[in-house]
mmCIF file of N, CA and C in Angstrom:
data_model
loop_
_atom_site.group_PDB
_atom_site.id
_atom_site.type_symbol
_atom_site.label_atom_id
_atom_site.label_comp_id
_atom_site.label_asym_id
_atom_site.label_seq_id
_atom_site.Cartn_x
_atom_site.Cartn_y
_atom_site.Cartn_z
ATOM 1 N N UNK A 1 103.315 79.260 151.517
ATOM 2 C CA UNK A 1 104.123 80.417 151.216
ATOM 3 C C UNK A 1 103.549 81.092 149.977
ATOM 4 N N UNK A 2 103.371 82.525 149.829
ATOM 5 C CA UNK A 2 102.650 83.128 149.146
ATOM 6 C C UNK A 2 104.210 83.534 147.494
ATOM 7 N N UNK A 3 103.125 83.941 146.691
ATOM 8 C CA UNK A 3 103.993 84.099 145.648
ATOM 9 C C UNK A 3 105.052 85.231 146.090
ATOM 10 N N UNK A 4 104.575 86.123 146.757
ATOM 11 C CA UNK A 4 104.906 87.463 147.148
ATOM 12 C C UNK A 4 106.608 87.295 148.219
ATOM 13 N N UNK A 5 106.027 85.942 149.323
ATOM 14 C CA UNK A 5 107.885 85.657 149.736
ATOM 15 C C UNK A 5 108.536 84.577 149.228
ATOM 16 N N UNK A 6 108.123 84.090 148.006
ATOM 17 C CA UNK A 6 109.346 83.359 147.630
ATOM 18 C C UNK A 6 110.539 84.549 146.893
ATOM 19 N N UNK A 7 111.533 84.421 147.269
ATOM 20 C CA UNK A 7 112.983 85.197 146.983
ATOM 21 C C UNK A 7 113.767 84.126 145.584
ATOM 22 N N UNK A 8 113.954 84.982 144.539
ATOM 23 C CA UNK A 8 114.776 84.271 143.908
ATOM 24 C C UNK A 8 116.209 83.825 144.366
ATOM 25 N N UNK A 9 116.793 83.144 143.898
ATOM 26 C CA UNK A 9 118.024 82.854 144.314
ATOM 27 C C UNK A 9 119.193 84.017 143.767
ATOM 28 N N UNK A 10 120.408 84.227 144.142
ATOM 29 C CA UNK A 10 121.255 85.031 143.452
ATOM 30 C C UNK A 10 121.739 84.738 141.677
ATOM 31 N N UNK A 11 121.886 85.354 141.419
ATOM 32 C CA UNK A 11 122.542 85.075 139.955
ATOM 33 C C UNK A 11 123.438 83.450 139.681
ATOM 34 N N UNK A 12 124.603 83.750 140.233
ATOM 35 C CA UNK A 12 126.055 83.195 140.370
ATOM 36 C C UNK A 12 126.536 82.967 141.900
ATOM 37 N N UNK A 13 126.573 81.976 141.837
ATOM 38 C CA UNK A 13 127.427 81.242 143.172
ATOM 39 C C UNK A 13 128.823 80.821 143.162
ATOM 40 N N UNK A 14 129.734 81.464 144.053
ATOM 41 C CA UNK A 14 131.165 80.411 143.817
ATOM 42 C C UNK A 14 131.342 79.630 144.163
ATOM 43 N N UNK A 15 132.115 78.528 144.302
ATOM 44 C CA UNK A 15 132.469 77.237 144.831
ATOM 45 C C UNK A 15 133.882 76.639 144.278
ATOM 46 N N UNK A 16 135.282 77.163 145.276
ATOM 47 C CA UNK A 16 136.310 76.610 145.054
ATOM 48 C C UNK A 16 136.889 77.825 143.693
ATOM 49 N N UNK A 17 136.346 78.902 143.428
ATOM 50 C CA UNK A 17 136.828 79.649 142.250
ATOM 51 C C UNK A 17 135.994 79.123 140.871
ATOM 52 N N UNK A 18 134.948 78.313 141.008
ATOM 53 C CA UNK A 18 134.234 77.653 139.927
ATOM 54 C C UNK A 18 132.921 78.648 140.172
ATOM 55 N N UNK A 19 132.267 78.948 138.856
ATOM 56 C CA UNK A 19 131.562 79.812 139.137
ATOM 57 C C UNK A 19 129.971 78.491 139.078
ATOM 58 N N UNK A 20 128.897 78.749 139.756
ATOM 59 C CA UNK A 20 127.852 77.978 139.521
ATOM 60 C C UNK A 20 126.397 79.045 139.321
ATOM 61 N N UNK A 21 125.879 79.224 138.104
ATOM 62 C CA UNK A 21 124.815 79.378 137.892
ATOM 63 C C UNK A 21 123.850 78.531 138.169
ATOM 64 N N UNK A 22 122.549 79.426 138.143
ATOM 65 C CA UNK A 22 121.184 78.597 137.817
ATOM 66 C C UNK A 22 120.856 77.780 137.063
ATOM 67 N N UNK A 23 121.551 78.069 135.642
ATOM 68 C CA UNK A 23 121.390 76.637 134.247
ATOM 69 C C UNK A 23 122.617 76.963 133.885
ATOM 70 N N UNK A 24 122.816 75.862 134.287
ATOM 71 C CA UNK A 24 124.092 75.620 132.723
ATOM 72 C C UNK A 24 124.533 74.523 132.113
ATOM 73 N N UNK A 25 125.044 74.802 130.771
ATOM 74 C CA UNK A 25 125.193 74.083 129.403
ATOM 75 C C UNK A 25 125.764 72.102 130.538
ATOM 76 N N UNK A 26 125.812 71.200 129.747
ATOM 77 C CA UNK A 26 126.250 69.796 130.064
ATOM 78 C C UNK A 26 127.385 69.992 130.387
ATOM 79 N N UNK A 27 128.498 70.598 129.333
ATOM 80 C CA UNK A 27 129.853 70.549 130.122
ATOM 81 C C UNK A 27 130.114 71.449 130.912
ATOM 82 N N UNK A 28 129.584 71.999 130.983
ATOM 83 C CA UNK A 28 129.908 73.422 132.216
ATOM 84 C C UNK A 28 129.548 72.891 133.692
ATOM 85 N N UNK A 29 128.900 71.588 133.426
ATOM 86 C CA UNK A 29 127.612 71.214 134.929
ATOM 87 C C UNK A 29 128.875 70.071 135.110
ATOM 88 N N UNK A 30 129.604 69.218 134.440
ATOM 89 C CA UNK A 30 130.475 68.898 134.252
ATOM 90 C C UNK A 30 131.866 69.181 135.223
ATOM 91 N N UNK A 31 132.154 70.121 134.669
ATOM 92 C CA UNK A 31 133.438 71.081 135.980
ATOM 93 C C UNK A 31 132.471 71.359 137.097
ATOM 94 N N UNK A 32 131.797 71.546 137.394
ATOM 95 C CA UNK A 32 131.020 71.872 139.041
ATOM 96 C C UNK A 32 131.118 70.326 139.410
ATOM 97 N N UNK A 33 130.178 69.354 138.960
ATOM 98 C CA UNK A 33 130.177 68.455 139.769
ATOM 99 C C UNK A 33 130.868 67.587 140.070
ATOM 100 N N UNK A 34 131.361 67.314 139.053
ATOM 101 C CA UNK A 34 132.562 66.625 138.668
ATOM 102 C C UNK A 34 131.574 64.696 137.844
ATOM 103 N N UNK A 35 130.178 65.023 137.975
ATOM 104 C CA UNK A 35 130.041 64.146 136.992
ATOM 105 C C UNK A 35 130.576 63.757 135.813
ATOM 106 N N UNK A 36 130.238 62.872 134.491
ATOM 107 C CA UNK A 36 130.699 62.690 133.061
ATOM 108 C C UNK A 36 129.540 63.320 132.734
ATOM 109 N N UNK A 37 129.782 63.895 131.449
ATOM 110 C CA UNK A 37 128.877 63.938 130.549
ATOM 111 C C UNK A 37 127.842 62.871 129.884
ATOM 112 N N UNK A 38 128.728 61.750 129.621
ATOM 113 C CA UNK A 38 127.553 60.835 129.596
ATOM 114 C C UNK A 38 126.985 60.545 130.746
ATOM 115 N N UNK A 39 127.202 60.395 132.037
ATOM 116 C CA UNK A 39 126.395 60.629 132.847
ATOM 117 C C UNK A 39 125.028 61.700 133.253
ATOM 118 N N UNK A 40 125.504 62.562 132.827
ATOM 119 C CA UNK A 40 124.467 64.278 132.604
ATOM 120 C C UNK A 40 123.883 63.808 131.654
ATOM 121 N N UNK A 41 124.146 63.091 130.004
ATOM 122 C CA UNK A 41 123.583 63.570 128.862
ATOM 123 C C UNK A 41 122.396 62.195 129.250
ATOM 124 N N UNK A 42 122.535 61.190 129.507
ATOM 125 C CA UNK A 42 121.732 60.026 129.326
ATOM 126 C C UNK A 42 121.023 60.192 131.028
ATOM 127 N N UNK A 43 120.775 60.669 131.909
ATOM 128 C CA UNK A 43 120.083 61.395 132.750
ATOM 129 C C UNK A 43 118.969 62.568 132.434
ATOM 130 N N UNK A 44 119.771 63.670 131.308
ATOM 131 C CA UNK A 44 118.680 64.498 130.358
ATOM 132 C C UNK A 44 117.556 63.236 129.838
ATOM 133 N N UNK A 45 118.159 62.449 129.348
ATOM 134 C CA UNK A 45 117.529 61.309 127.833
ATOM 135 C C UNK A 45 116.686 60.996 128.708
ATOM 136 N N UNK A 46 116.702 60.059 129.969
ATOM 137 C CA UNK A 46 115.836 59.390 130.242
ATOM 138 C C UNK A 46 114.943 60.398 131.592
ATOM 139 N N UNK A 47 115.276 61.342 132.214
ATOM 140 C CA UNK A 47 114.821 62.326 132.713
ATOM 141 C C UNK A 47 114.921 62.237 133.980
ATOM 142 N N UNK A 48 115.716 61.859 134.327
ATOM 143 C CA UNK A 48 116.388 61.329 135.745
ATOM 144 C C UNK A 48 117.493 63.026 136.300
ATOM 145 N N UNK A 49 117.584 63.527 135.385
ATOM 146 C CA UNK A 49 118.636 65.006 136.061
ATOM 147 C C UNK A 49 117.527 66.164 135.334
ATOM 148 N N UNK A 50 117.433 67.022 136.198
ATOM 149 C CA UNK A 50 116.224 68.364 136.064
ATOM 150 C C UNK A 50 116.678 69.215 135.016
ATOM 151 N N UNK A 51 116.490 69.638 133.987
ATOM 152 C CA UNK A 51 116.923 69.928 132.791
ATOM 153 C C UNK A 51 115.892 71.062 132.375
ATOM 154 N N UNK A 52 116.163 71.933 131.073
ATOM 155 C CA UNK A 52 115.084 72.844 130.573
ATOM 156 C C UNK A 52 115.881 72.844 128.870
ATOM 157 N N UNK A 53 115.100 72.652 128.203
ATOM 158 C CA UNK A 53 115.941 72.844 126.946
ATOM 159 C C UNK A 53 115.678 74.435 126.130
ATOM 160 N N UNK A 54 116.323 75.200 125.927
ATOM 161 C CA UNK A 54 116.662 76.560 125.698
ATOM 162 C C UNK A 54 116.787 76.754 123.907
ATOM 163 N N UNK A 55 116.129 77.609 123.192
ATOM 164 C CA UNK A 55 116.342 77.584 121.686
ATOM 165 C C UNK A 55 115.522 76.891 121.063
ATOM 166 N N UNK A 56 115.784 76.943 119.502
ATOM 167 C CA UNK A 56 115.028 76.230 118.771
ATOM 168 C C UNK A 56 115.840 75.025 118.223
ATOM 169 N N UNK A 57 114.614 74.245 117.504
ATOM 170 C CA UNK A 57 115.600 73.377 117.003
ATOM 171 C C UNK A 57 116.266 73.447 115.543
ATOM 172 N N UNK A 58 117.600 73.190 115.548
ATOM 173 C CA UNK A 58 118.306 73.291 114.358
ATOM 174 C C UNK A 58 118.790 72.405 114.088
ATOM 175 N N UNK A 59 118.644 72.470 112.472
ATOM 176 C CA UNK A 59 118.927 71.609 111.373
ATOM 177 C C UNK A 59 118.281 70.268 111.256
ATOM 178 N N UNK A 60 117.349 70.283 112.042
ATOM 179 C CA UNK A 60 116.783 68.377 112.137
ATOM 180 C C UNK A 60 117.697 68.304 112.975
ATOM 181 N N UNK A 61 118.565 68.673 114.308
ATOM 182 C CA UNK A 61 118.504 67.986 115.418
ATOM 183 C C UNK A 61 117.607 67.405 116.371
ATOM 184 N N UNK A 62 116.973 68.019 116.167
ATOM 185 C CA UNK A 62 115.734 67.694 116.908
ATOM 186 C C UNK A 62 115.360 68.203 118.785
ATOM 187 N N UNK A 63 116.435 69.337 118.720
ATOM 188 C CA UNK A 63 116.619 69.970 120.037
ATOM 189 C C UNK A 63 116.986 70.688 120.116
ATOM 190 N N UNK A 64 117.265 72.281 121.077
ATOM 191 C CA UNK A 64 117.863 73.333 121.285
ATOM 192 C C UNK A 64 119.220 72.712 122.209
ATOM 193 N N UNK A 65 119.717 73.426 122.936
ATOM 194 C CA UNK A 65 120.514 73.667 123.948
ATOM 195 C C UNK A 65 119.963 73.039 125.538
ATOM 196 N N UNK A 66 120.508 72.106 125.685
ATOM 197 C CA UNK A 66 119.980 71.424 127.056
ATOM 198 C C UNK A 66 120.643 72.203 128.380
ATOM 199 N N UNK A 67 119.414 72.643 129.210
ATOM 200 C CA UNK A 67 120.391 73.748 129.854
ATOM 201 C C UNK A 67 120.559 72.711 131.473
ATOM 202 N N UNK A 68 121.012 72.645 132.817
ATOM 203 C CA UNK A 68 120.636 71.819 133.770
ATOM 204 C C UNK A 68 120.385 72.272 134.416
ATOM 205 N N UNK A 69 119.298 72.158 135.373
ATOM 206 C CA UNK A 69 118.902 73.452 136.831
ATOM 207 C C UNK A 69 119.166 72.773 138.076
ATOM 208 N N UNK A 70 121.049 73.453 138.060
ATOM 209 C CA UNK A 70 122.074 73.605 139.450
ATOM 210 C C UNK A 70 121.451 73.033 140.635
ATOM 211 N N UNK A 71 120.419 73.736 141.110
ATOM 212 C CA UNK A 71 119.826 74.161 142.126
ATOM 213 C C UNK A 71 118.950 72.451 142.369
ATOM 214 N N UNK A 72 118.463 72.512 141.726
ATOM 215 C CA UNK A 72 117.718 70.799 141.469
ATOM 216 C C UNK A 72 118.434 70.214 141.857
ATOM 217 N N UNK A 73 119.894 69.898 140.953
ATOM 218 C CA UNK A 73 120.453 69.116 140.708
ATOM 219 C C UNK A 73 121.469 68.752 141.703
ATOM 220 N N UNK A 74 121.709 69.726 142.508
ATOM 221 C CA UNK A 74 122.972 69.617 143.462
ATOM 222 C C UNK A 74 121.901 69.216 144.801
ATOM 223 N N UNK A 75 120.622 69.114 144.660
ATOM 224 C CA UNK A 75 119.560 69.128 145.878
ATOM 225 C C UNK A 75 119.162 67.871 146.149
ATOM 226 N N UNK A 76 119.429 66.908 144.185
ATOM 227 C CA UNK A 76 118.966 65.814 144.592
ATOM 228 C C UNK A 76 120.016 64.882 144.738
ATOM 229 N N UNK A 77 121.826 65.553 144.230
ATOM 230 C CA UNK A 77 122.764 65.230 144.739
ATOM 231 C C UNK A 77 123.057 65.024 146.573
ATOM 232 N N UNK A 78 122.401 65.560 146.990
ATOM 233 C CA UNK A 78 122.269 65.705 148.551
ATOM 234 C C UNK A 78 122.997 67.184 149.229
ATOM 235 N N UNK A 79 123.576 68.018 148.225
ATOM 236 C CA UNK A 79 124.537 68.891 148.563
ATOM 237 C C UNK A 79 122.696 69.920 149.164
ATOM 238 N N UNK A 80 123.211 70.162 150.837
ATOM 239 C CA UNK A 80 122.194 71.195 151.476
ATOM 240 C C UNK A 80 122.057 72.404 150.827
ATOM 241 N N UNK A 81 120.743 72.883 151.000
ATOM 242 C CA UNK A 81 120.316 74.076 150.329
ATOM 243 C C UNK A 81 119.824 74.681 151.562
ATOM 244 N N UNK A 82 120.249 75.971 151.574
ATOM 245 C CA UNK A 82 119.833 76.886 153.149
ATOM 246 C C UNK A 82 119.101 78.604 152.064
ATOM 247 N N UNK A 83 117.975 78.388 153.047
ATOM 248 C CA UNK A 83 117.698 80.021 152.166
ATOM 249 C C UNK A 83 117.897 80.271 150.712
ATOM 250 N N UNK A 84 117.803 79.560 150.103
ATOM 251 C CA UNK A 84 117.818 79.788 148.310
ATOM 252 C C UNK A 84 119.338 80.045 148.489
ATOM 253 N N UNK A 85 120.547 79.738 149.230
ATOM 254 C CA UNK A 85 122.082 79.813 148.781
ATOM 255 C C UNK A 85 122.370 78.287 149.078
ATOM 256 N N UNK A 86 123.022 77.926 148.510
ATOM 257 C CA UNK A 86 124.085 76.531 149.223
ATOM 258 C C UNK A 86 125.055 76.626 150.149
ATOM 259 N N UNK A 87 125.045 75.794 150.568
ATOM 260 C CA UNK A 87 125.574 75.791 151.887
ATOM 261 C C UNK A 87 126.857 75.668 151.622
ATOM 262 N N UNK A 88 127.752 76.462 152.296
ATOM 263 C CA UNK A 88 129.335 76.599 151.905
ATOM 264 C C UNK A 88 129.766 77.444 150.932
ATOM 265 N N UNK A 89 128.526 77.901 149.925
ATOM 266 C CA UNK A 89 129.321 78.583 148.425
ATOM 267 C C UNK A 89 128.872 80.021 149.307
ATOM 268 N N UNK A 90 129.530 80.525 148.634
ATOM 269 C CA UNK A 90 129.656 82.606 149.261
ATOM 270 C C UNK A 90 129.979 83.575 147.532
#
């Protein structure tokens, strides 16, 4: 497949009145999946959930903003992916 037909995905997806982006923050990925956070955060750590970290780092944290990429993540959850939409969200 050429660069030319891959189609991005839409912005925002609904699901149940929950809105689902492309990245979003730990607790936000949180209400979609209904994972824990320590589940999400120690998945980031050891690199087991598809992640992008966003920003600089502040104060000697030693990290920006851990963002999670939905789309990955609900794919390797098993939830079907049809045509760059998920299956069921509208």
């Amino acid at each position: 497949m050429s660069r030319a037909e891959v189609k991005p995905p839409p912005e925002v997806w609904r699901l149940n009145g929950l809105e689902i982006k492309p990245f979003m923050k730990i607790k936000e990925a949180c209400a979609v999946t209904g994972l824990s956070q320590i589940y999400l955060r120690r998945g980031v750590r050891d690199g087991t959930i598809p992640h992008i970290v966003s920003g600089p780092e502040i104060s000697g944290k030693g990290h920006g903003t851990y963002m999670i990429n939905m789309p990955a993540l609900l794919k390797q959850l098993g939830v079907p992916l049809h045509g760059g939409n998920f299956s069921g969200l509208g």
